[in-house]
């Protein structure tokens, strides 16, 4: 499959619906799949931390979760079709799961948040089988629930531990599973639970979802400082003529 590489991170050249269709096919073929949803922050972390880059190198697919990645690809001379976000991918997989009765497992967030997430999934997608869940607070060296997940054999495992913890957990435990799509979804549980409101559609269409989140959560300001550093590095690569596809 075609990829667009940005700062050493190979992004799948695909649109949102095409990506969902691809994952559904992988589920039906019982092919084990590790998905990373990467925004500029993830790309910068991978470039500054070899351990994070090693997690990304284990992924089956990396999708462009962020308009900054899409714009970077355009600047470097090979455009990506559109954003492919973790939240939208999760919701669409739940919609397909409602029809196909997928089994899912959820890992991450606070106890109250994940319980609300499960309740809302059961309410809105009653044919989806939530076979289990665990909050994001656990002893990393003694997470027996990974073996429990392997026994349950879910079709989908949504991991919301934040970057890079969710990628670390999937990488370290993937060999225990024989099938299933494992995808890091960041703060998606908070949105589904209703504890965090997603940006209105108009903000999304204007590619200002990041600004909406910042205005709603000023504590994110420190994290947002990575965006200008990312942009500067992209333009530096452009000047060096390093925009390539592989």
PDB file of C-alpha atoms in Angstrom:
ATOM      1  CA  UNK A   1       0.000   0.000   0.000  1.00  0.00           C
ATOM      2  CA  UNK A   2       1.108   3.544  -0.655  1.00  0.00           C
ATOM      3  CA  UNK A   3       2.592   5.651   2.157  1.00  0.00           C
ATOM      4  CA  UNK A   4       3.651   9.252   2.612  1.00  0.00           C
ATOM      5  CA  UNK A   5       6.633   9.533   4.939  1.00  0.00           C
ATOM      6  CA  UNK A   6       6.960  12.599   7.164  1.00  0.00           C
ATOM      7  CA  UNK A   7      10.039  12.809   9.402  1.00  0.00           C
ATOM      8  CA  UNK A   8      10.515   9.072   9.217  1.00  0.00           C
ATOM      9  CA  UNK A   9       6.874   8.243  10.015  1.00  0.00           C
ATOM     10  CA  UNK A  10       5.060   6.399   7.165  1.00  0.00           C
ATOM     11  CA  UNK A  11       1.448   7.540   6.923  1.00  0.00           C
ATOM     12  CA  UNK A  12      -1.022   5.399   5.025  1.00  0.00           C
ATOM     13  CA  UNK A  13      -2.331   7.219   1.939  1.00  0.00           C
ATOM     14  CA  UNK A  14      -6.042   6.630   2.506  1.00  0.00           C
ATOM     15  CA  UNK A  15      -9.275   8.445   3.390  1.00  0.00           C
ATOM     16  CA  UNK A  16     -11.406   7.987   6.497  1.00  0.00           C
ATOM     17  CA  UNK A  17     -14.012   5.634   5.042  1.00  0.00           C
ATOM     18  CA  UNK A  18     -11.421   3.662   3.104  1.00  0.00           C
ATOM     19  CA  UNK A  19      -9.469   3.146   6.309  1.00  0.00           C
ATOM     20  CA  UNK A  20     -12.536   1.902   8.182  1.00  0.00           C
ATOM     21  CA  UNK A  21     -13.313  -0.496   5.317  1.00  0.00           C
ATOM     22  CA  UNK A  22      -9.719  -1.745   5.441  1.00  0.00           C
ATOM     23  CA  UNK A  23      -9.922  -2.439   9.185  1.00  0.00           C
ATOM     24  CA  UNK A  24     -13.296  -4.163   8.869  1.00  0.00           C
ATOM     25  CA  UNK A  25     -11.803  -6.458   6.234  1.00  0.00           C
ATOM     26  CA  UNK A  26      -8.865  -7.198   8.541  1.00  0.00           C
ATOM     27  CA  UNK A  27     -11.305  -8.093  11.331  1.00  0.00           C
ATOM     28  CA  UNK A  28     -13.287 -10.406   9.060  1.00  0.00           C
ATOM     29  CA  UNK A  29     -10.072 -12.085   7.883  1.00  0.00           C
ATOM     30  CA  UNK A  30      -8.961 -12.380  11.552  1.00  0.00           C
ATOM     31  CA  UNK A  31      -5.706 -10.569  10.781  1.00  0.00           C
ATOM     32  CA  UNK A  32      -4.017  -9.050  13.818  1.00  0.00           C
ATOM     33  CA  UNK A  33      -3.610  -5.308  13.297  1.00  0.00           C
ATOM     34  CA  UNK A  34      -1.871  -2.528  15.251  1.00  0.00           C
ATOM     35  CA  UNK A  35      -3.033   0.998  14.391  1.00  0.00           C
ATOM     36  CA  UNK A  36      -1.323   4.244  15.439  1.00  0.00           C
ATOM     37  CA  UNK A  37      -3.295   7.468  15.057  1.00  0.00           C
ATOM     38  CA  UNK A  38      -0.518  10.043  14.773  1.00  0.00           C
ATOM     39  CA  UNK A  39      -0.740  13.836  14.958  1.00  0.00           C
ATOM     40  CA  UNK A  40       2.180  16.330  14.881  1.00  0.00           C
ATOM     41  CA  UNK A  41       2.812  15.765  18.590  1.00  0.00           C
ATOM     42  CA  UNK A  42       3.304  12.039  17.978  1.00  0.00           C
ATOM     43  CA  UNK A  43       5.622  12.686  15.022  1.00  0.00           C
ATOM     44  CA  UNK A  44       7.758  15.021  17.124  1.00  0.00           C
ATOM     45  CA  UNK A  45       7.857  12.573  20.029  1.00  0.00           C
ATOM     46  CA  UNK A  46       8.992   9.833  17.661  1.00  0.00           C
ATOM     47  CA  UNK A  47      11.748  12.060  16.260  1.00  0.00           C
ATOM     48  CA  UNK A  48      12.986  13.072  19.688  1.00  0.00           C
ATOM     49  CA  UNK A  49      12.637   9.691  21.408  1.00  0.00           C
ATOM     50  CA  UNK A  50      13.932   6.523  19.689  1.00  0.00           C
ATOM     51  CA  UNK A  51      11.762   4.364  21.971  1.00  0.00           C
ATOM     52  CA  UNK A  52       8.591   6.065  20.712  1.00  0.00           C
ATOM     53  CA  UNK A  53       9.795   5.674  17.122  1.00  0.00           C
ATOM     54  CA  UNK A  54      10.305   1.954  17.802  1.00  0.00           C
ATOM     55  CA  UNK A  55       6.647   1.656  18.833  1.00  0.00           C
ATOM     56  CA  UNK A  56       5.540   3.277  15.587  1.00  0.00           C
ATOM     57  CA  UNK A  57       7.776   0.944  13.594  1.00  0.00           C
ATOM     58  CA  UNK A  58       5.806  -2.010  14.994  1.00  0.00           C
ATOM     59  CA  UNK A  59       2.484  -0.630  13.733  1.00  0.00           C
ATOM     60  CA  UNK A  60       0.605  -2.231  10.867  1.00  0.00           C
ATOM     61  CA  UNK A  61      -0.824   1.145   9.862  1.00  0.00           C
ATOM     62  CA  UNK A  62      -0.245   4.764  10.867  1.00  0.00           C
ATOM     63  CA  UNK A  63      -2.973   7.233   9.970  1.00  0.00           C
ATOM     64  CA  UNK A  64      -2.913  11.035   9.858  1.00  0.00           C
ATOM     65  CA  UNK A  65      -4.826  12.080  12.970  1.00  0.00           C
ATOM     66  CA  UNK A  66      -4.397  15.830  12.658  1.00  0.00           C
ATOM     67  CA  UNK A  67      -4.683  18.557  10.035  1.00  0.00           C
ATOM     68  CA  UNK A  68      -1.050  19.447  10.749  1.00  0.00           C
ATOM     69  CA  UNK A  69       0.076  16.117   9.296  1.00  0.00           C
ATOM     70  CA  UNK A  70      -2.096  16.600   6.202  1.00  0.00           C
ATOM     71  CA  UNK A  71      -0.720  20.117   5.666  1.00  0.00           C
ATOM     72  CA  UNK A  72       2.839  18.866   6.185  1.00  0.00           C
ATOM     73  CA  UNK A  73       2.374  16.218   3.491  1.00  0.00           C
ATOM     74  CA  UNK A  74       1.095  18.886   1.118  1.00  0.00           C
ATOM     75  CA  UNK A  75       4.059  21.178   1.841  1.00  0.00           C
ATOM     76  CA  UNK A  76       6.493  18.301   1.303  1.00  0.00           C
ATOM     77  CA  UNK A  77       5.009  17.641  -2.113  1.00  0.00           C
ATOM     78  CA  UNK A  78       2.798  14.576  -1.742  1.00  0.00           C
ATOM     79  CA  UNK A  79      -0.655  15.161  -0.323  1.00  0.00           C
ATOM     80  CA  UNK A  80      -2.654  12.856   1.917  1.00  0.00           C
ATOM     81  CA  UNK A  81      -6.390  12.552   1.098  1.00  0.00           C
ATOM     82  CA  UNK A  82      -7.664  13.834   4.469  1.00  0.00           C
ATOM     83  CA  UNK A  83      -7.438  13.476   8.243  1.00  0.00           C
ATOM     84  CA  UNK A  84      -8.154   9.982   9.533  1.00  0.00           C
ATOM     85  CA  UNK A  85      -8.873  10.536  13.211  1.00  0.00           C
ATOM     86  CA  UNK A  86      -8.889   8.031  16.022  1.00  0.00           C
ATOM     87  CA  UNK A  87     -12.266   9.242  17.267  1.00  0.00           C
ATOM     88  CA  UNK A  88     -13.998   9.043  13.874  1.00  0.00           C
ATOM     89  CA  UNK A  89     -12.423   5.654  13.215  1.00  0.00           C
ATOM     90  CA  UNK A  90     -13.675   4.361  16.556  1.00  0.00           C
ATOM     91  CA  UNK A  91     -17.212   5.643  16.034  1.00  0.00           C
ATOM     92  CA  UNK A  92     -17.464   4.251  12.519  1.00  0.00           C
ATOM     93  CA  UNK A  93     -16.132   0.893  13.652  1.00  0.00           C
ATOM     94  CA  UNK A  94     -18.818   0.874  16.356  1.00  0.00           C
ATOM     95  CA  UNK A  95     -21.424   1.608  13.682  1.00  0.00           C
ATOM     96  CA  UNK A  96     -20.192  -1.322  11.595  1.00  0.00           C
ATOM     97  CA  UNK A  97     -19.932  -3.399  14.757  1.00  0.00           C
ATOM     98  CA  UNK A  98     -23.601  -2.734  15.415  1.00  0.00           C
ATOM     99  CA  UNK A  99     -24.389  -4.494  12.131  1.00  0.00           C
ATOM    100  CA  UNK A 100     -21.792  -7.238  12.374  1.00  0.00           C
ATOM    101  CA  UNK A 101     -21.958  -7.785  16.153  1.00  0.00           C
ATOM    102  CA  UNK A 102     -18.289  -7.147  16.807  1.00  0.00           C
ATOM    103  CA  UNK A 103     -16.794  -7.988  20.183  1.00  0.00           C
ATOM    104  CA  UNK A 104     -14.838  -5.116  21.720  1.00  0.00           C
ATOM    105  CA  UNK A 105     -12.626  -4.433  24.730  1.00  0.00           C
ATOM    106  CA  UNK A 106     -11.841  -0.979  26.130  1.00  0.00           C
ATOM    107  CA  UNK A 107      -8.722   0.011  28.050  1.00  0.00           C
ATOM    108  CA  UNK A 108      -7.915   3.419  29.496  1.00  0.00           C
ATOM    109  CA  UNK A 109      -9.221   6.642  31.075  1.00  0.00           C
ATOM    110  CA  UNK A 110     -10.472   7.087  34.641  1.00  0.00           C
ATOM    111  CA  UNK A 111     -12.821   4.512  36.166  1.00  0.00           C
ATOM    112  CA  UNK A 112     -15.845   6.803  36.036  1.00  0.00           C
ATOM    113  CA  UNK A 113     -15.109   7.808  32.440  1.00  0.00           C
ATOM    114  CA  UNK A 114     -14.709   4.290  31.094  1.00  0.00           C
ATOM    115  CA  UNK A 115     -17.874   3.154  32.885  1.00  0.00           C
ATOM    116  CA  UNK A 116     -19.804   5.982  31.212  1.00  0.00           C
ATOM    117  CA  UNK A 117     -18.177   5.076  27.891  1.00  0.00           C
ATOM    118  CA  UNK A 118     -19.312   1.463  28.198  1.00  0.00           C
ATOM    119  CA  UNK A 119     -22.820   2.558  29.232  1.00  0.00           C
ATOM    120  CA  UNK A 120     -23.146   4.860  26.212  1.00  0.00           C
ATOM    121  CA  UNK A 121     -21.829   2.221  23.812  1.00  0.00           C
ATOM    122  CA  UNK A 122     -24.322  -0.295  25.216  1.00  0.00           C
ATOM    123  CA  UNK A 123     -27.076   2.296  24.792  1.00  0.00           C
ATOM    124  CA  UNK A 124     -26.208   3.524  21.282  1.00  0.00           C
ATOM    125  CA  UNK A 125     -24.788   0.297  19.825  1.00  0.00           C
ATOM    126  CA  UNK A 126     -26.660  -2.477  21.646  1.00  0.00           C
ATOM    127  CA  UNK A 127     -25.557  -5.187  19.206  1.00  0.00           C
ATOM    128  CA  UNK A 128     -21.889  -4.476  19.897  1.00  0.00           C
ATOM    129  CA  UNK A 129     -20.646  -6.937  22.490  1.00  0.00           C
ATOM    130  CA  UNK A 130     -18.489  -5.181  25.109  1.00  0.00           C
ATOM    131  CA  UNK A 131     -16.680  -8.268  26.390  1.00  0.00           C
ATOM    132  CA  UNK A 132     -14.662  -6.335  28.978  1.00  0.00           C
ATOM    133  CA  UNK A 133     -12.969  -3.130  30.019  1.00  0.00           C
ATOM    134  CA  UNK A 134     -10.320  -1.782  32.373  1.00  0.00           C
ATOM    135  CA  UNK A 135      -9.453   1.760  33.408  1.00  0.00           C
ATOM    136  CA  UNK A 136      -6.052   3.256  32.702  1.00  0.00           C
ATOM    137  CA  UNK A 137      -4.727   2.919  36.248  1.00  0.00           C
ATOM    138  CA  UNK A 138      -2.940  -0.371  36.708  1.00  0.00           C
ATOM    139  CA  UNK A 139       0.389  -1.898  37.645  1.00  0.00           C
ATOM    140  CA  UNK A 140       2.266  -1.893  34.363  1.00  0.00           C
ATOM    141  CA  UNK A 141       4.381  -4.873  35.397  1.00  0.00           C
ATOM    142  CA  UNK A 142       1.415  -6.935  36.494  1.00  0.00           C
ATOM    143  CA  UNK A 143      -1.372  -6.346  33.979  1.00  0.00           C
ATOM    144  CA  UNK A 144      -2.989  -9.766  34.022  1.00  0.00           C
ATOM    145  CA  UNK A 145      -5.954  -8.379  32.110  1.00  0.00           C
ATOM    146  CA  UNK A 146      -3.842  -8.668  28.921  1.00  0.00           C
ATOM    147  CA  UNK A 147      -4.146 -12.443  29.280  1.00  0.00           C
ATOM    148  CA  UNK A 148      -7.855 -12.002  29.974  1.00  0.00           C
ATOM    149  CA  UNK A 149      -8.223 -10.057  26.724  1.00  0.00           C
ATOM    150  CA  UNK A 150      -6.419 -12.815  24.844  1.00  0.00           C
ATOM    151  CA  UNK A 151      -8.913 -15.342  26.223  1.00  0.00           C
ATOM    152  CA  UNK A 152     -11.899 -13.160  25.322  1.00  0.00           C
ATOM    153  CA  UNK A 153     -10.637 -12.771  21.714  1.00  0.00           C
ATOM    154  CA  UNK A 154     -12.298  -9.414  20.917  1.00  0.00           C
ATOM    155  CA  UNK A 155     -12.450  -8.142  17.362  1.00  0.00           C
ATOM    156  CA  UNK A 156     -11.454  -4.648  18.483  1.00  0.00           C
ATOM    157  CA  UNK A 157      -9.381  -3.361  21.385  1.00  0.00           C
ATOM    158  CA  UNK A 158      -9.596   0.414  21.876  1.00  0.00           C
ATOM    159  CA  UNK A 159      -6.696   1.701  24.000  1.00  0.00           C
ATOM    160  CA  UNK A 160      -7.019   5.206  25.468  1.00  0.00           C
ATOM    161  CA  UNK A 161      -3.884   5.647  27.561  1.00  0.00           C
ATOM    162  CA  UNK A 162      -2.496   8.663  25.716  1.00  0.00           C
ATOM    163  CA  UNK A 163       0.668   8.805  23.644  1.00  0.00           C
ATOM    164  CA  UNK A 164       3.041   7.056  23.998  1.00  0.00           C
ATOM    165  CA  UNK A 165       1.624   4.815  26.766  1.00  0.00           C
ATOM    166  CA  UNK A 166      -1.089   3.338  24.545  1.00  0.00           C
ATOM    167  CA  UNK A 167       1.427   2.467  21.818  1.00  0.00           C
ATOM    168  CA  UNK A 168       3.794   1.056  24.464  1.00  0.00           C
ATOM    169  CA  UNK A 169       1.071  -1.177  25.903  1.00  0.00           C
ATOM    170  CA  UNK A 170       0.015  -2.495  22.495  1.00  0.00           C
ATOM    171  CA  UNK A 171       3.611  -3.121  21.408  1.00  0.00           C
ATOM    172  CA  UNK A 172       4.509  -4.979  24.599  1.00  0.00           C
ATOM    173  CA  UNK A 173       1.387  -7.164  24.605  1.00  0.00           C
ATOM    174  CA  UNK A 174       0.590  -7.723  20.929  1.00  0.00           C
ATOM    175  CA  UNK A 175       2.276 -11.123  20.761  1.00  0.00           C
ATOM    176  CA  UNK A 176      -0.234 -12.474  23.313  1.00  0.00           C
ATOM    177  CA  UNK A 177      -3.100 -12.117  20.827  1.00  0.00           C
ATOM    178  CA  UNK A 178      -3.950 -14.198  17.800  1.00  0.00           C
ATOM    179  CA  UNK A 179      -6.303 -11.725  16.116  1.00  0.00           C
ATOM    180  CA  UNK A 180      -8.027  -8.356  16.511  1.00  0.00           C
ATOM    181  CA  UNK A 181      -7.532  -4.688  15.673  1.00  0.00           C
ATOM    182  CA  UNK A 182      -5.642  -2.787  18.400  1.00  0.00           C
ATOM    183  CA  UNK A 183      -5.905   0.964  18.074  1.00  0.00           C
ATOM    184  CA  UNK A 184      -4.792   3.863  20.248  1.00  0.00           C
ATOM    185  CA  UNK A 185      -7.617   6.386  20.493  1.00  0.00           C
ATOM    186  CA  UNK A 186      -6.286   9.011  22.923  1.00  0.00           C
ATOM    187  CA  UNK A 187      -9.098  11.009  24.507  1.00  0.00           C
ATOM    188  CA  UNK A 188     -11.942   9.389  22.558  1.00  0.00           C
ATOM    189  CA  UNK A 189     -13.448   7.748  25.649  1.00  0.00           C
ATOM    190  CA  UNK A 190     -13.930  11.185  27.219  1.00  0.00           C
ATOM    191  CA  UNK A 191     -15.954  12.317  24.204  1.00  0.00           C
ATOM    192  CA  UNK A 192     -18.089   9.170  24.054  1.00  0.00           C
ATOM    193  CA  UNK A 193     -18.629   9.349  27.826  1.00  0.00           C
ATOM    194  CA  UNK A 194     -19.743  12.967  27.470  1.00  0.00           C
ATOM    195  CA  UNK A 195     -17.129  14.344  29.869  1.00  0.00           C
ATOM    196  CA  UNK A 196     -15.438  16.268  27.034  1.00  0.00           C
ATOM    197  CA  UNK A 197     -17.314  17.934  24.185  1.00  0.00           C
ATOM    198  CA  UNK A 198     -15.974  17.549  20.664  1.00  0.00           C
ATOM    199  CA  UNK A 199     -15.610  20.650  18.523  1.00  0.00           C
ATOM    200  CA  UNK A 200     -18.752  21.623  16.559  1.00  0.00           C
ATOM    201  CA  UNK A 201     -18.761  20.515  12.907  1.00  0.00           C
ATOM    202  CA  UNK A 202     -18.034  24.030  11.629  1.00  0.00           C
ATOM    203  CA  UNK A 203     -14.798  24.124  13.656  1.00  0.00           C
ATOM    204  CA  UNK A 204     -13.879  20.705  12.272  1.00  0.00           C
ATOM    205  CA  UNK A 205     -14.533  21.813   8.681  1.00  0.00           C
ATOM    206  CA  UNK A 206     -12.377  24.899   9.207  1.00  0.00           C
ATOM    207  CA  UNK A 207      -9.591  22.646  10.545  1.00  0.00           C
ATOM    208  CA  UNK A 208      -9.716  24.517  13.861  1.00  0.00           C
ATOM    209  CA  UNK A 209     -10.605  21.625  16.134  1.00  0.00           C
ATOM    210  CA  UNK A 210      -7.233  22.028  17.859  1.00  0.00           C
ATOM    211  CA  UNK A 211      -8.080  25.664  18.692  1.00  0.00           C
ATOM    212  CA  UNK A 212     -11.487  24.695  20.050  1.00  0.00           C
ATOM    213  CA  UNK A 213      -9.878  22.138  22.366  1.00  0.00           C
ATOM    214  CA  UNK A 214      -7.326  24.702  23.500  1.00  0.00           C
ATOM    215  CA  UNK A 215     -10.020  27.264  24.307  1.00  0.00           C
ATOM    216  CA  UNK A 216     -11.997  24.645  26.232  1.00  0.00           C
ATOM    217  CA  UNK A 217      -8.911  23.247  27.962  1.00  0.00           C
ATOM    218  CA  UNK A 218      -6.251  25.979  28.424  1.00  0.00           C
ATOM    219  CA  UNK A 219      -4.105  23.409  30.245  1.00  0.00           C
ATOM    220  CA  UNK A 220      -3.311  21.985  26.792  1.00  0.00           C
ATOM    221  CA  UNK A 221      -1.279  25.111  25.934  1.00  0.00           C
ATOM    222  CA  UNK A 222       2.032  23.511  26.855  1.00  0.00           C
ATOM    223  CA  UNK A 223       1.347  20.571  24.532  1.00  0.00           C
ATOM    224  CA  UNK A 224       0.348  22.931  21.718  1.00  0.00           C
ATOM    225  CA  UNK A 225       3.829  24.461  21.713  1.00  0.00           C
ATOM    226  CA  UNK A 226       4.935  21.442  19.711  1.00  0.00           C
ATOM    227  CA  UNK A 227       2.967  22.699  16.683  1.00  0.00           C
ATOM    228  CA  UNK A 228       5.263  25.605  15.740  1.00  0.00           C
ATOM    229  CA  UNK A 229       8.301  23.349  16.230  1.00  0.00           C
ATOM    230  CA  UNK A 230       6.700  20.776  13.943  1.00  0.00           C
ATOM    231  CA  UNK A 231       5.931  23.438  11.317  1.00  0.00           C
ATOM    232  CA  UNK A 232       9.482  24.795  11.401  1.00  0.00           C
ATOM    233  CA  UNK A 233      10.906  21.327  10.913  1.00  0.00           C
ATOM    234  CA  UNK A 234       8.565  20.659   7.981  1.00  0.00           C
ATOM    235  CA  UNK A 235       9.619  23.873   6.244  1.00  0.00           C
ATOM    236  CA  UNK A 236      13.272  23.040   6.923  1.00  0.00           C
ATOM    237  CA  UNK A 237      12.783  19.667   5.241  1.00  0.00           C
ATOM    238  CA  UNK A 238      11.024  21.376   2.341  1.00  0.00           C
ATOM    239  CA  UNK A 239      14.025  23.665   1.829  1.00  0.00           C
ATOM    240  CA  UNK A 240      16.294  20.609   1.830  1.00  0.00           C
ATOM    241  CA  UNK A 241      14.061  18.921  -0.740  1.00  0.00           C
ATOM    242  CA  UNK A 242      13.238  15.981   1.516  1.00  0.00           C
ATOM    243  CA  UNK A 243       9.576  15.418   0.709  1.00  0.00           C
ATOM    244  CA  UNK A 244       9.412  11.858  -0.601  1.00  0.00           C
ATOM    245  CA  UNK A 245       6.922   9.045  -1.005  1.00  0.00           C
ATOM    246  CA  UNK A 246       7.608   5.383  -0.511  1.00  0.00           C
TER     247      UNK A 246
END
